[in-house]
Amino acid sequence: MIAPINDVNIPDQLAILKRPSKKGEVSTAVSLAQHLEETARQYPNCVGLASNQIWDKPNEDTPHVFVAHVGGVWRTFINATSRRHGKRGRVAEGCMSKPGYKTHKIRFERITITYLDAQGIEKTEHFQGMDAVIIQHELDHLTGALI
Ligand SMILES: [Zn+2]
């Protein structure tokens, strides 16, 4: 299912975007990840999408899941925890929930995340460069932080 993307300019949707996600049940997150990826693939410039960007239930907790185009493929990350490493630098970023907006964010050059994949299998993996930036951007969404 291709879902509409929540937009910061719409008050109800902004409330969902600002609400932190909740780590929990995997089957709901797996199903949601499929919708996230199908939606993200509709936009040629999209490299990641977090669950609260398509969640439409203001009174329910958003599952903690995002998809990201890293290493040349779309990947699913459920209930992720992270450690950030290395130098920090300014990176130009945009966001699907802020159409047309660009800003600079301070990002770490490397990140290690432990997560469940699309099959619910726990993995720990290291990312660097733009892949690390994309993951930091999506993890920010899940804490309710926007660019
Ligand atoms: Zn974003």
mmCIF file of C-alpha atoms and ligand atoms in Angstrom:
data_model
loop_
_atom_site.group_PDB
_atom_site.id
_atom_site.type_symbol
_atom_site.label_atom_id
_atom_site.label_comp_id
_atom_site.label_asym_id
_atom_site.label_seq_id
_atom_site.Cartn_x
_atom_site.Cartn_y
_atom_site.Cartn_z
ATOM 1 C CA MET A 1 0.000 0.000 0.000
ATOM 2 C CA ILE A 2 1.319 3.383 -0.991
ATOM 3 C CA ALA A 3 0.538 5.787 1.848
ATOM 4 C CA PRO A 4 0.335 9.581 1.918
ATOM 5 C CA ILE A 5 3.362 11.126 3.599
ATOM 6 C CA ASN A 6 2.657 13.201 6.710
ATOM 7 C CA ASP A 7 3.511 16.847 6.136
ATOM 8 C CA VAL A 8 4.733 19.359 8.730
ATOM 9 C CA ASN A 9 2.378 21.959 7.257
ATOM 10 C CA ILE A 10 -0.707 19.998 8.332
ATOM 11 C CA PRO A 11 -1.331 20.344 12.093
ATOM 12 C CA ASP A 12 -2.717 16.840 12.744
ATOM 13 C CA GLN A 13 0.135 15.294 10.804
ATOM 14 C CA LEU A 14 2.714 17.460 12.548
ATOM 15 C CA ALA A 15 1.447 16.097 15.867
ATOM 16 C CA ILE A 16 2.104 12.538 14.670
ATOM 17 C CA LEU A 17 5.542 13.471 13.328
ATOM 18 C CA LYS A 18 6.536 15.001 16.671
ATOM 19 C CA ARG A 19 5.394 12.009 18.688
ATOM 20 C CA PRO A 20 8.169 9.511 19.451
ATOM 21 C CA SER A 21 7.637 6.000 18.176
ATOM 22 C CA LYS A 22 7.372 2.973 20.452
ATOM 23 C CA LYS A 23 9.532 -0.136 20.280
ATOM 24 C CA GLY A 24 7.421 -3.244 20.414
ATOM 25 C CA GLU A 25 5.583 -5.848 18.400
ATOM 26 C CA VAL A 26 7.500 -6.991 15.339
ATOM 27 C CA SER A 27 4.681 -8.219 13.072
ATOM 28 C CA THR A 28 3.028 -4.797 12.973
ATOM 29 C CA ALA A 29 6.377 -3.193 12.231
ATOM 30 C CA VAL A 30 7.132 -5.675 9.410
ATOM 31 C CA SER A 31 3.799 -4.946 7.769
ATOM 32 C CA LEU A 32 4.319 -1.213 8.161
ATOM 33 C CA ALA A 33 7.826 -1.480 6.690
ATOM 34 C CA GLN A 34 6.343 -2.906 3.483
ATOM 35 C CA HIS A 35 4.104 0.151 3.187
ATOM 36 C CA LEU A 36 7.044 2.422 3.944
ATOM 37 C CA GLU A 37 9.172 0.881 1.209
ATOM 38 C CA GLU A 38 6.353 0.905 -1.364
ATOM 39 C CA THR A 39 5.715 4.553 -0.563
ATOM 40 C CA ALA A 40 9.397 5.535 -0.575
ATOM 41 C CA ARG A 41 9.929 3.878 -3.974
ATOM 42 C CA GLN A 42 7.390 6.264 -5.511
ATOM 43 C CA TYR A 43 9.771 9.176 -4.997
ATOM 44 C CA PRO A 44 13.040 9.122 -6.993
ATOM 45 C CA ASN A 45 14.818 11.376 -4.473
ATOM 46 C CA CYS A 46 13.667 9.501 -1.378
ATOM 47 C CA VAL A 47 16.393 7.594 0.489
ATOM 48 C CA GLY A 48 14.541 6.842 3.713
ATOM 49 C CA LEU A 49 11.170 6.954 5.411
ATOM 50 C CA ALA A 50 10.204 6.530 9.056
ATOM 51 C CA SER A 51 6.965 5.089 10.386
ATOM 52 C CA ASN A 52 5.612 8.325 11.839
ATOM 53 C CA GLN A 53 5.878 9.845 8.354
ATOM 54 C CA ILE A 54 3.003 7.677 7.107
ATOM 55 C CA TRP A 55 1.255 6.814 10.392
ATOM 56 C CA ASP A 56 -2.321 8.122 10.428
ATOM 57 C CA LYS A 57 -3.593 7.172 13.883
ATOM 58 C CA PRO A 58 -3.019 10.124 16.235
ATOM 59 C CA ASN A 59 -4.058 8.243 19.368
ATOM 60 C CA GLU A 60 -2.009 5.101 18.819
ATOM 61 C CA ASP A 61 1.710 4.558 19.303
ATOM 62 C CA THR A 62 3.686 4.474 16.092
ATOM 63 C CA PRO A 63 5.826 1.324 15.748
ATOM 64 C CA HIS A 64 9.574 2.013 15.798
ATOM 65 C CA VAL A 65 10.529 1.191 12.205
ATOM 66 C CA PHE A 66 12.119 2.868 9.234
ATOM 67 C CA VAL A 67 13.316 1.915 5.778
ATOM 68 C CA ALA A 68 16.483 3.287 4.223
ATOM 69 C CA HIS A 69 18.210 2.989 0.866
ATOM 70 C CA VAL A 70 21.681 2.020 2.058
ATOM 71 C CA GLY A 71 24.363 0.029 0.295
ATOM 72 C CA GLY A 72 22.333 0.386 -2.902
ATOM 73 C CA VAL A 73 19.240 -1.465 -1.642
ATOM 74 C CA TRP A 74 16.140 -0.759 0.450
ATOM 75 C CA ARG A 75 16.452 -2.130 3.958
ATOM 76 C CA THR A 76 14.123 -2.422 6.958
ATOM 77 C CA PHE A 77 15.172 -1.482 10.508
ATOM 78 C CA ILE A 78 12.848 -2.372 13.389
ATOM 79 C CA ASN A 79 13.306 -1.387 17.076
ATOM 80 C CA ALA A 80 16.789 -0.065 16.324
ATOM 81 C CA THR A 81 19.245 1.189 18.913
ATOM 82 C CA SER A 82 22.346 3.061 17.846
ATOM 83 C CA ARG A 83 25.794 4.278 18.799
ATOM 84 C CA ARG A 84 27.311 7.107 16.835
ATOM 85 C CA HIS A 85 31.057 7.359 16.222
ATOM 86 C CA GLY A 86 33.762 9.359 14.552
ATOM 87 C CA LYS A 87 33.980 12.903 13.388
ATOM 88 C CA ARG A 88 30.939 15.114 13.105
ATOM 89 C CA GLY A 89 30.263 17.292 10.113
ATOM 90 C CA ARG A 90 27.643 19.480 8.492
ATOM 91 C CA VAL A 91 25.484 17.730 5.932
ATOM 92 C CA ALA A 92 22.846 19.240 3.627
ATOM 93 C CA GLU A 93 19.531 17.428 4.071
ATOM 94 C CA GLY A 94 15.964 17.543 2.921
ATOM 95 C CA CYS A 95 12.939 15.604 4.135
ATOM 96 C CA MET A 96 9.882 14.031 2.526
ATOM 97 C CA SER A 97 7.746 15.594 5.285
ATOM 98 C CA LYS A 98 9.085 19.097 4.556
ATOM 99 C CA PRO A 99 8.727 19.394 0.788
ATOM 100 C CA GLY A 100 11.154 21.866 -0.778
ATOM 101 C CA TYR A 101 12.992 22.567 2.496
ATOM 102 C CA LYS A 102 16.771 22.130 2.828
ATOM 103 C CA THR A 103 18.975 22.642 5.851
ATOM 104 C CA HIS A 104 22.298 21.564 7.303
ATOM 105 C CA LYS A 105 22.538 19.065 10.144
ATOM 106 C CA ILE A 106 25.498 17.965 12.226
ATOM 107 C CA ARG A 107 25.958 14.225 11.718
ATOM 108 C CA PHE A 108 28.448 11.627 12.845
ATOM 109 C CA GLU A 109 30.424 9.911 10.091
ATOM 110 C CA ARG A 110 29.750 6.409 11.435
ATOM 111 C CA ILE A 111 26.920 4.627 13.219
ATOM 112 C CA THR A 112 26.463 1.160 14.674
ATOM 113 C CA ILE A 113 22.899 -0.043 14.968
ATOM 114 C CA THR A 114 21.303 -3.125 16.460
ATOM 115 C CA TYR A 115 17.907 -3.839 14.960
ATOM 116 C CA LEU A 116 15.471 -6.474 13.719
ATOM 117 C CA ASP A 117 15.376 -6.930 9.960
ATOM 118 C CA ALA A 118 12.316 -7.571 7.747
ATOM 119 C CA GLN A 119 12.334 -11.225 8.890
ATOM 120 C CA GLY A 120 12.497 -10.235 12.557
ATOM 121 C CA ILE A 121 16.125 -11.379 12.879
ATOM 122 C CA GLU A 122 18.360 -9.339 15.181
ATOM 123 C CA LYS A 123 21.446 -7.865 13.587
ATOM 124 C CA THR A 124 24.196 -5.438 14.513
ATOM 125 C CA GLU A 125 25.724 -3.524 11.652
ATOM 126 C CA HIS A 126 28.067 -0.607 10.991
ATOM 127 C CA PHE A 127 27.377 2.139 8.468
ATOM 128 C CA GLN A 128 29.405 5.135 7.365
ATOM 129 C CA GLY A 129 29.240 8.133 5.082
ATOM 130 C CA MET A 130 25.891 8.907 3.482
ATOM 131 C CA ASP A 131 24.410 5.615 4.679
ATOM 132 C CA ALA A 132 25.162 6.687 8.273
ATOM 133 C CA VAL A 133 23.621 10.107 7.598
ATOM 134 C CA ILE A 134 20.413 8.576 6.223
ATOM 135 C CA ILE A 135 20.071 6.311 9.252
ATOM 136 C CA GLN A 136 20.647 9.204 11.684
ATOM 137 C CA HIS A 137 17.977 11.238 9.877
ATOM 138 C CA GLU A 138 15.419 8.417 10.132
ATOM 139 C CA LEU A 139 16.261 7.669 13.774
ATOM 140 C CA ASP A 140 15.702 11.357 14.551
ATOM 141 C CA HIS A 141 12.196 11.043 13.103
ATOM 142 C CA LEU A 142 11.450 8.147 15.423
ATOM 143 C CA THR A 143 12.313 10.284 18.449
ATOM 144 C CA GLY A 144 9.948 12.971 17.213
ATOM 145 C CA ALA A 145 12.691 15.225 15.867
ATOM 146 C CA LEU A 146 12.306 16.911 12.509
ATOM 147 C CA ILE A 147 15.033 18.550 10.481
HETATM 148 ZN ZN ZN B 1 12.847 13.024 6.865
#
